[in-house]
Structure formats: structure tokens, C-alpha cells
XYZ file of C-alpha atoms in Angstrom:
239
model
C -11.413 -58.519 -34.801
C -11.994 -55.124 -36.422
C -11.205 -53.291 -33.180
C -7.610 -54.593 -33.312
C -7.004 -53.832 -36.981
C -4.956 -50.600 -37.247
C -5.717 -50.201 -40.946
C -9.473 -50.081 -40.339
C -9.410 -48.043 -37.121
C -7.420 -44.922 -37.938
C -9.069 -41.741 -36.600
C -12.284 -40.850 -38.377
C -11.645 -37.365 -39.701
C -13.457 -35.367 -42.380
C -12.044 -36.245 -45.766
C -11.684 -33.668 -48.551
C -13.000 -34.756 -51.902
C -9.939 -34.783 -54.059
C -8.734 -37.415 -56.539
C -5.464 -38.343 -54.844
C -7.169 -39.927 -51.852
C -10.098 -41.823 -53.339
C -9.718 -45.036 -55.307
C -12.249 -47.166 -57.100
C -12.703 -50.815 -56.099
C -10.552 -53.247 -58.016
C -11.659 -56.711 -59.220
C -9.970 -59.736 -57.706
C -9.139 -62.874 -59.655
C -9.774 -65.170 -56.687
C -13.524 -64.883 -57.296
C -13.155 -66.199 -60.832
C -10.744 -68.930 -59.684
C -13.260 -70.309 -57.188
C -15.912 -70.816 -59.881
C -13.944 -73.264 -62.061
C -13.032 -75.225 -58.927
C -16.717 -75.626 -58.139
C -17.322 -76.620 -61.764
C -14.409 -79.067 -61.660
C -16.358 -81.206 -59.180
C -19.225 -81.562 -61.663
C -16.774 -82.297 -64.472
C -14.644 -84.676 -62.410
C -17.552 -86.778 -61.136
C -19.584 -86.918 -64.357
C -19.435 -90.254 -66.179
C -17.109 -90.551 -69.174
C -19.955 -91.615 -71.453
C -22.313 -88.826 -70.366
C -23.242 -85.793 -72.445
C -21.275 -83.612 -71.752
C -18.612 -86.104 -70.715
C -16.603 -85.927 -67.501
C -13.647 -87.734 -65.953
C -15.690 -90.404 -64.165
C -14.008 -90.004 -60.748
C -16.226 -91.083 -57.853
C -17.732 -88.330 -55.725
C -15.969 -89.478 -52.533
C -12.564 -89.645 -54.193
C -13.006 -86.240 -55.791
C -13.987 -84.600 -52.505
C -10.867 -86.071 -50.897
C -8.808 -84.646 -53.752
C -10.387 -81.245 -53.169
C -9.576 -81.443 -49.455
C -5.911 -82.004 -50.337
C -6.088 -78.945 -52.573
C -7.647 -76.868 -49.788
C -4.668 -77.660 -47.545
C -2.435 -75.931 -50.102
C -4.919 -73.054 -50.237
C -4.605 -72.547 -46.466
C -0.810 -72.767 -46.497
C -0.305 -70.312 -49.341
C -2.860 -67.858 -47.994
C -0.560 -67.439 -44.980
C 2.596 -67.469 -47.112
C 1.262 -64.835 -49.495
C 0.640 -62.399 -46.633
C 4.347 -62.457 -45.784
C 5.283 -62.245 -49.476
C 3.022 -59.208 -49.922
C 4.748 -57.407 -47.059
C 8.140 -58.094 -48.618
C 7.433 -57.643 -52.333
C 4.422 -55.350 -52.302
C 0.741 -56.170 -52.634
C 0.364 -54.869 -56.181
C 3.532 -56.480 -57.531
C 2.675 -59.881 -56.070
C -0.912 -59.791 -57.331
C 0.265 -58.800 -60.813
C 2.476 -61.874 -60.958
C -0.226 -64.148 -59.561
C -2.809 -62.791 -62.012
C -0.443 -63.558 -64.883
C 0.095 -67.085 -63.563
C -3.662 -67.596 -63.218
C -4.102 -66.604 -66.872
C -1.499 -69.201 -67.892
C -3.193 -71.750 -65.626
C -6.530 -71.079 -67.324
C -5.046 -71.645 -70.766
C -3.575 -74.942 -69.509
C -6.936 -76.444 -68.460
C -7.022 -79.022 -71.305
C -3.569 -80.291 -70.299
C -4.770 -81.230 -66.809
C -8.433 -82.051 -67.412
C -8.317 -84.532 -70.261
C -9.262 -88.189 -69.920
C -6.272 -90.518 -70.282
C -6.223 -94.245 -70.948
C -4.763 -94.817 -67.488
C -7.276 -93.790 -64.835
C -4.493 -93.331 -62.262
C -2.729 -90.842 -64.563
C -6.011 -88.998 -65.058
C -6.425 -88.819 -61.282
C -2.857 -87.582 -60.818
C -3.308 -84.807 -63.382
C -6.622 -83.807 -61.817
C -5.024 -83.700 -58.373
C -2.221 -81.546 -59.775
C -4.840 -79.235 -61.288
C -6.575 -78.849 -57.920
C -3.324 -78.256 -56.015
C -2.078 -75.624 -58.471
C -5.459 -73.923 -58.644
C -5.986 -73.784 -54.885
C -2.392 -72.598 -54.422
C -2.939 -69.704 -56.826
C -6.231 -68.896 -55.138
C -4.527 -68.841 -51.737
C -1.809 -66.563 -53.086
C -4.475 -63.966 -53.942
C -6.079 -63.995 -50.496
C -3.132 -62.770 -48.410
C -2.405 -59.577 -50.381
C -6.102 -58.902 -50.986
C -6.816 -58.519 -47.281
C -4.266 -55.699 -47.173
C -4.633 -53.949 -50.520
C -8.428 -53.551 -50.495
C -8.722 -51.434 -47.323
C -5.512 -49.576 -48.172
C -7.059 -48.265 -51.392
C -9.639 -46.204 -49.494
C -9.354 -43.097 -47.270
C -9.983 -43.437 -43.557
C -13.614 -42.436 -43.336
C -14.771 -44.929 -45.982
C -12.098 -47.598 -45.577
C -14.224 -50.316 -43.983
C -17.275 -49.596 -46.147
C -15.255 -49.308 -49.342
C -13.319 -52.528 -48.850
C -16.444 -54.421 -47.756
C -18.483 -53.309 -50.758
C -15.602 -53.942 -53.174
C -15.033 -57.455 -51.836
C -18.675 -58.509 -51.609
C -19.785 -57.063 -54.943
C -16.858 -58.741 -56.691
C -17.701 -61.979 -54.866
C -21.269 -61.826 -56.173
C -20.319 -60.917 -59.733
C -17.269 -63.191 -59.799
C -17.640 -66.188 -57.504
C -21.443 -66.504 -57.435
C -21.906 -66.411 -61.207
C -18.727 -68.272 -62.153
C -20.051 -71.839 -61.533
C -23.105 -71.230 -63.732
C -21.018 -69.658 -66.489
C -18.393 -72.405 -66.290
C -20.930 -75.244 -66.454
C -22.663 -73.556 -69.403
C -19.344 -73.191 -71.242
C -18.442 -76.814 -70.516
C -21.792 -78.067 -71.814
C -21.647 -75.820 -74.883
C -18.178 -77.161 -75.715
C -19.513 -80.752 -75.486
C -17.400 -81.662 -72.477
C -14.223 -79.770 -73.372
C -12.647 -77.531 -70.735
C -10.809 -75.097 -72.992
C -13.578 -72.458 -73.003
C -13.732 -72.544 -69.199
C -9.989 -71.954 -69.151
C -10.413 -69.002 -71.513
C -13.022 -67.589 -69.153
C -10.591 -67.789 -66.238
C -7.747 -66.340 -68.317
C -9.973 -63.452 -69.375
C -10.888 -62.714 -65.757
C -7.211 -62.773 -64.829
C -6.425 -60.355 -67.661
C -9.058 -57.883 -66.390
C -7.598 -58.141 -62.894
C -4.097 -57.566 -64.242
C -5.245 -54.383 -66.005
C -7.020 -53.118 -62.877
C -3.923 -53.746 -60.761
C -1.654 -52.144 -63.353
C -3.506 -48.823 -63.182
C -3.696 -48.730 -59.383
C -0.932 -47.841 -56.930
C 1.306 -49.774 -54.563
C 0.219 -49.430 -50.922
C 2.962 -51.364 -49.114
C 5.005 -48.355 -47.994
C 2.189 -45.890 -47.283
C 2.481 -44.291 -43.830
C -1.112 -44.299 -42.605
C -0.322 -42.278 -39.486
C 1.053 -39.531 -41.708
C -1.825 -39.950 -44.154
C -4.350 -39.383 -41.356
C -2.430 -36.310 -40.181
C -2.397 -34.966 -43.735
C -6.151 -35.534 -43.972
C -6.727 -33.541 -40.791
C -4.480 -30.679 -41.900
C -6.059 -30.477 -45.345
C -9.587 -30.648 -43.910
C -8.840 -27.852 -41.442
C -7.335 -25.706 -44.196
C -10.370 -26.201 -46.436
C -12.752 -25.459 -43.544
C -10.836 -22.262 -42.789
C -11.344 -21.188 -46.400
C -15.057 -21.943 -46.114
C -14.940 -24.868 -48.561
C -17.205 -27.888 -48.245
C -15.459 -30.971 -46.864
């Protein structure tokens, strides 16, 4: 409920236009992670003798495997919120982005057909668990860091636009891009992994150049905004 969220409901005061208070939206790797997971269902359930080839896992079994992965996603979404409060949102997301890049480069290790179907299924399940865990680890800090990057009077709008635009450009397009890469590579998953690793690298860079928000005193920040606005108004400057 927005009305009970102290980060989004600080007093609405005029905000001076100065560079120390305004931050640009930052991309989030979770949007790129979700795309390969959607694509993994197409890859996992496609027959082994198809063009491009898949793993040949039945649709029902693969959905059950995804459900197991989603359980880890839910658990680590909650865990990552606590971790972000302890370690810092930026620091945690930097580490997770690096791990997602490594995970992307490891796609062929997990998503390769083995002679033993049970081993193939076990590796695929491990892929889904690790992937959903990493995706969950991005969700907890993201809910805090996005609104904290914006000043009070544009906090809700800024975080909403940043999240939804990145969801459209990242999550909505990722399945189409991933399937195209898979087909172009004749059933190999390495190019899809490169795509995820590249997205993680962009997120890492964006996080590196932003600031940590864990210890910001938003009560004091709002008071500073008011004082600065009043001072600028007294000098006849536009606020």
C-alpha cells in the first residue's frame, strides 16, 4: 500500500533543480534474466531431433521444474531485502550482477543434452533454481534503490517509469531476442548466455556510477529540500 510506504510519502515540497538531488533511472538485470527463463521453456520442451534442437523434456515436467525454481525466487526475494539493508543496495546488486554474468556464460554447461535423460533433467533443474535465485536476489534491493534514487516530488513517478520502461525494453523483448539467438545458433545456448552476460555487464556499469542509498536520512533530506527551496525563493530564483 503506497499510503504506508514512508519512502514514497515524504512531504511534497518544491525541489530545486540541481545535480546532487536528481538521478537518472538505472537498468535492472532482472528484466534480462526473466527473458532467458521464458526461452528456456521453449528450448526445454522442443524435441531433440527438431531444428533448432531442444532437450525433449515434456511440457508438464518442465512446468513443474519451473514451479520448483519459482519457490527459490520467492524465498530469495525476501532474503535479499534483508541482505540489502545490511550490506547496502548498490553493493549487493553489484555482486549479483557479476554472478548473473557468470551464470550467462555458463549456459552451455547446464543446457546441453546428455546421454542420460535424468542427468539432463537434473542439470536443467539446477539451471532453473540458480537462475530464479539470482532473479529473486535482484528484486529485494530493487524495490528500495529505485525510489531512493529520486527526490521527493518525483520519487513515485521516477521509480515507476524507470521500472516499467526497463521491463518493456528488457523483459518484454528478451524472449524474442533469446529465441532468435537460439535459432540462429542452430540450437546452441551460448549466444543466449552472452546476451544475458552483456545485460548484466551494462547493469554493473550503471550501478557502479550511481550512489549507495542505504544510509540516506530521508527526513533530513526533505528538510534540506525545504530549506534550499525557501532560500532560492527568497533570492527570486525559479524552483
